[in-house]
């Protein structure tokens, strides 16, 4: 669970597993390289950016996770 602070912002703290809201299953990102907190200038402080090397690291993927 991504836990927002009292201002509704992400404090670089994840408790437990991040789940897919539509299925309830644990979120998986094949080839995950890194997770970074968002900032006011990069998608908001309630976001998490990720990068991954998909297809056996033949391709790069960058995305952002936000609480719905």
XYZ file of N, CA and C in Angstrom:
204
model
N 0.841 -1.166 0.000
C 0.000 0.000 0.000
C 0.892 1.237 0.000
N 0.598 2.181 -0.865
C 1.289 3.466 -0.877
C 0.560 4.347 0.127
N 1.263 4.776 1.142
C 0.617 5.517 2.212
C 0.882 7.011 2.084
N -0.146 7.803 1.760
C 0.066 9.247 1.698
C 0.147 9.835 3.103
N 0.830 10.970 3.231
C 0.884 11.644 4.522
C -0.410 12.425 4.746
N -0.475 13.216 5.776
C -1.712 13.931 6.089
C -2.070 14.977 5.044
N -1.132 15.311 4.159
C -1.393 16.263 3.085
C -1.740 15.548 1.788
N -1.852 14.197 1.825
C -2.177 13.424 0.642
C -0.995 13.187 -0.272
N 0.213 13.390 0.236
C 1.412 13.223 -0.568
C 2.187 11.982 -0.136
N 2.963 11.460 -1.045
C 3.776 10.271 -0.805
C 5.054 10.669 -0.079
N 5.363 9.985 1.024
C 6.553 10.285 1.826
C 7.649 9.238 1.650
N 7.794 8.686 0.436
C 8.824 7.677 0.182
C 8.655 6.455 1.072
N 7.424 6.119 1.393
C 7.152 5.011 2.293
C 6.091 4.113 1.683
N 6.428 2.857 1.478
C 5.460 1.891 0.989
C 5.313 0.820 2.053
N 4.082 0.531 2.430
C 3.818 -0.483 3.443
C 3.170 -1.680 2.773
N 3.810 -2.824 2.859
C 3.259 -4.024 2.255
C 3.458 -4.027 0.749
N 2.562 -4.708 0.052
C 2.672 -4.836 -1.393
C 1.840 -3.768 -2.094
N 2.334 -3.322 -3.237
C 1.551 -2.462 -4.109
C 0.689 -3.397 -4.942
N -0.615 -3.159 -4.964
C -1.523 -4.070 -5.661
C -2.192 -3.402 -6.850
N -2.589 -4.226 -7.797
C -3.360 -3.791 -8.956
C -4.781 -3.532 -8.469
N -5.244 -2.315 -8.613
C -6.569 -1.958 -8.121
C -7.701 -2.713 -8.781
N -7.518 -3.175 -10.007
C -8.593 -3.878 -10.703
C -8.671 -5.353 -10.340
N -7.548 -5.959 -9.951
C -7.546 -7.397 -9.638
C -7.260 -7.691 -8.175
N -6.646 -6.746 -7.477
C -6.260 -6.977 -6.094
C -4.977 -7.776 -5.947
N -4.390 -8.190 -7.062
C -3.153 -8.975 -7.022
C -1.946 -8.060 -6.893
N -0.849 -8.618 -6.363
C 0.389 -7.853 -6.215
C 0.864 -7.365 -7.581
N 1.279 -6.118 -7.644
C 1.780 -5.532 -8.879
C 3.169 -6.084 -9.168
N 3.389 -6.504 -10.392
C 4.701 -6.966 -10.811
C 5.129 -6.170 -12.036
N 6.395 -5.828 -12.077
C 6.968 -5.120 -13.216
C 8.169 -5.947 -13.664
N 8.018 -6.708 -14.755
C 9.121 -7.547 -15.227
C 10.367 -6.717 -15.531
N 11.525 -7.195 -15.086
C 12.791 -6.511 -15.367
C 12.966 -5.207 -14.618
N 12.307 -5.049 -13.466
C 12.367 -3.789 -12.719
C 13.806 -3.385 -12.410
N 14.150 -2.149 -12.717
C 15.480 -1.617 -12.413
C 15.439 -0.726 -11.174
N 14.495 0.199 -11.125
C 14.494 1.141 -10.008
C 13.114 1.720 -9.752
N 12.913 2.189 -8.531
C 11.731 2.950 -8.128
C 12.218 4.266 -7.550
N 11.593 5.372 -7.950
C 11.971 6.690 -7.450
C 10.724 7.476 -7.079
N 10.759 8.237 -5.992
C 9.601 9.060 -5.643
C 9.466 10.224 -6.616
N 8.230 10.579 -6.914
C 7.971 11.751 -7.737
C 8.192 13.027 -6.940
N 8.334 14.119 -7.639
C 8.468 15.431 -7.011
C 7.376 16.342 -7.559
N 7.288 17.545 -7.038
C 6.299 18.501 -7.541
C 6.488 18.755 -9.028
N 7.726 18.658 -9.510
C 8.019 18.919 -10.928
C 7.938 17.666 -11.798
N 7.856 16.481 -11.184
C 7.873 15.247 -11.983
C 6.695 14.340 -11.657
N 5.503 14.840 -11.843
C 4.331 13.987 -11.661
C 3.648 14.095 -10.320
N 4.189 14.858 -9.416
C 3.577 15.027 -8.103
C 4.237 14.186 -7.032
N 4.122 14.659 -5.817
C 4.768 13.972 -4.703
C 4.013 12.718 -4.273
N 2.864 12.453 -4.900
C 2.116 11.236 -4.599
C 2.344 10.164 -5.673
N 3.435 10.277 -6.408
C 3.707 9.331 -7.494
C 5.012 8.573 -7.247
N 5.132 7.434 -7.905
C 6.353 6.633 -7.878
C 6.720 6.344 -9.330
N 7.928 6.695 -9.727
C 8.431 6.418 -11.066
C 9.179 5.097 -11.053
N 9.079 4.366 -12.155
C 9.832 3.123 -12.265
C 10.500 3.038 -13.626
N 11.566 2.265 -13.677
C 12.188 1.925 -14.955
C 12.427 0.422 -14.950
N 12.352 -0.158 -16.132
C 12.498 -1.611 -16.247
C 13.105 -1.965 -17.592
N 13.830 -3.073 -17.606
C 14.384 -3.614 -18.840
C 13.546 -4.795 -19.272
N 12.517 -4.520 -20.069
C 11.601 -5.587 -20.473
C 12.177 -6.390 -21.636
N 11.589 -7.543 -21.884
C 12.016 -8.425 -22.970
C 13.501 -8.761 -22.837
N 13.861 -9.270 -21.638
C 15.260 -9.625 -21.342
C 16.208 -8.447 -21.544
N 15.766 -7.281 -21.135
C 16.537 -6.035 -21.201
C 16.877 -5.606 -22.628
N 16.050 -6.050 -23.579
C 16.219 -5.603 -24.962
C 15.535 -4.254 -25.184
N 14.597 -3.892 -24.295
C 13.847 -2.644 -24.410
C 13.789 -1.979 -23.042
N 13.691 -0.673 -23.023
C 13.561 0.063 -21.773
C 12.144 0.569 -21.606
N 11.687 0.613 -20.378
C 10.343 1.077 -20.062
C 10.432 2.030 -18.880
N 9.764 3.171 -18.990
C 9.659 4.130 -17.888
C 8.185 4.382 -17.675
N 7.768 4.399 -16.415
C 6.365 4.633 -16.114
C 6.198 5.278 -14.754
N 4.973 5.647 -14.449
C 4.671 6.281 -13.169
C 3.461 5.595 -12.557
N 3.524 5.371 -11.250
C 2.414 4.805 -10.493
C 1.821 5.910 -9.634
N 0.511 6.008 -9.655
C -0.173 7.014 -8.829
C -1.345 6.350 -8.138
N -1.615 6.793 -6.953
C -2.782 6.303 -6.240
C -4.030 6.845 -6.952
N -5.017 5.966 -7.218
C -6.218 6.437 -7.944
C -7.028 7.421 -7.150
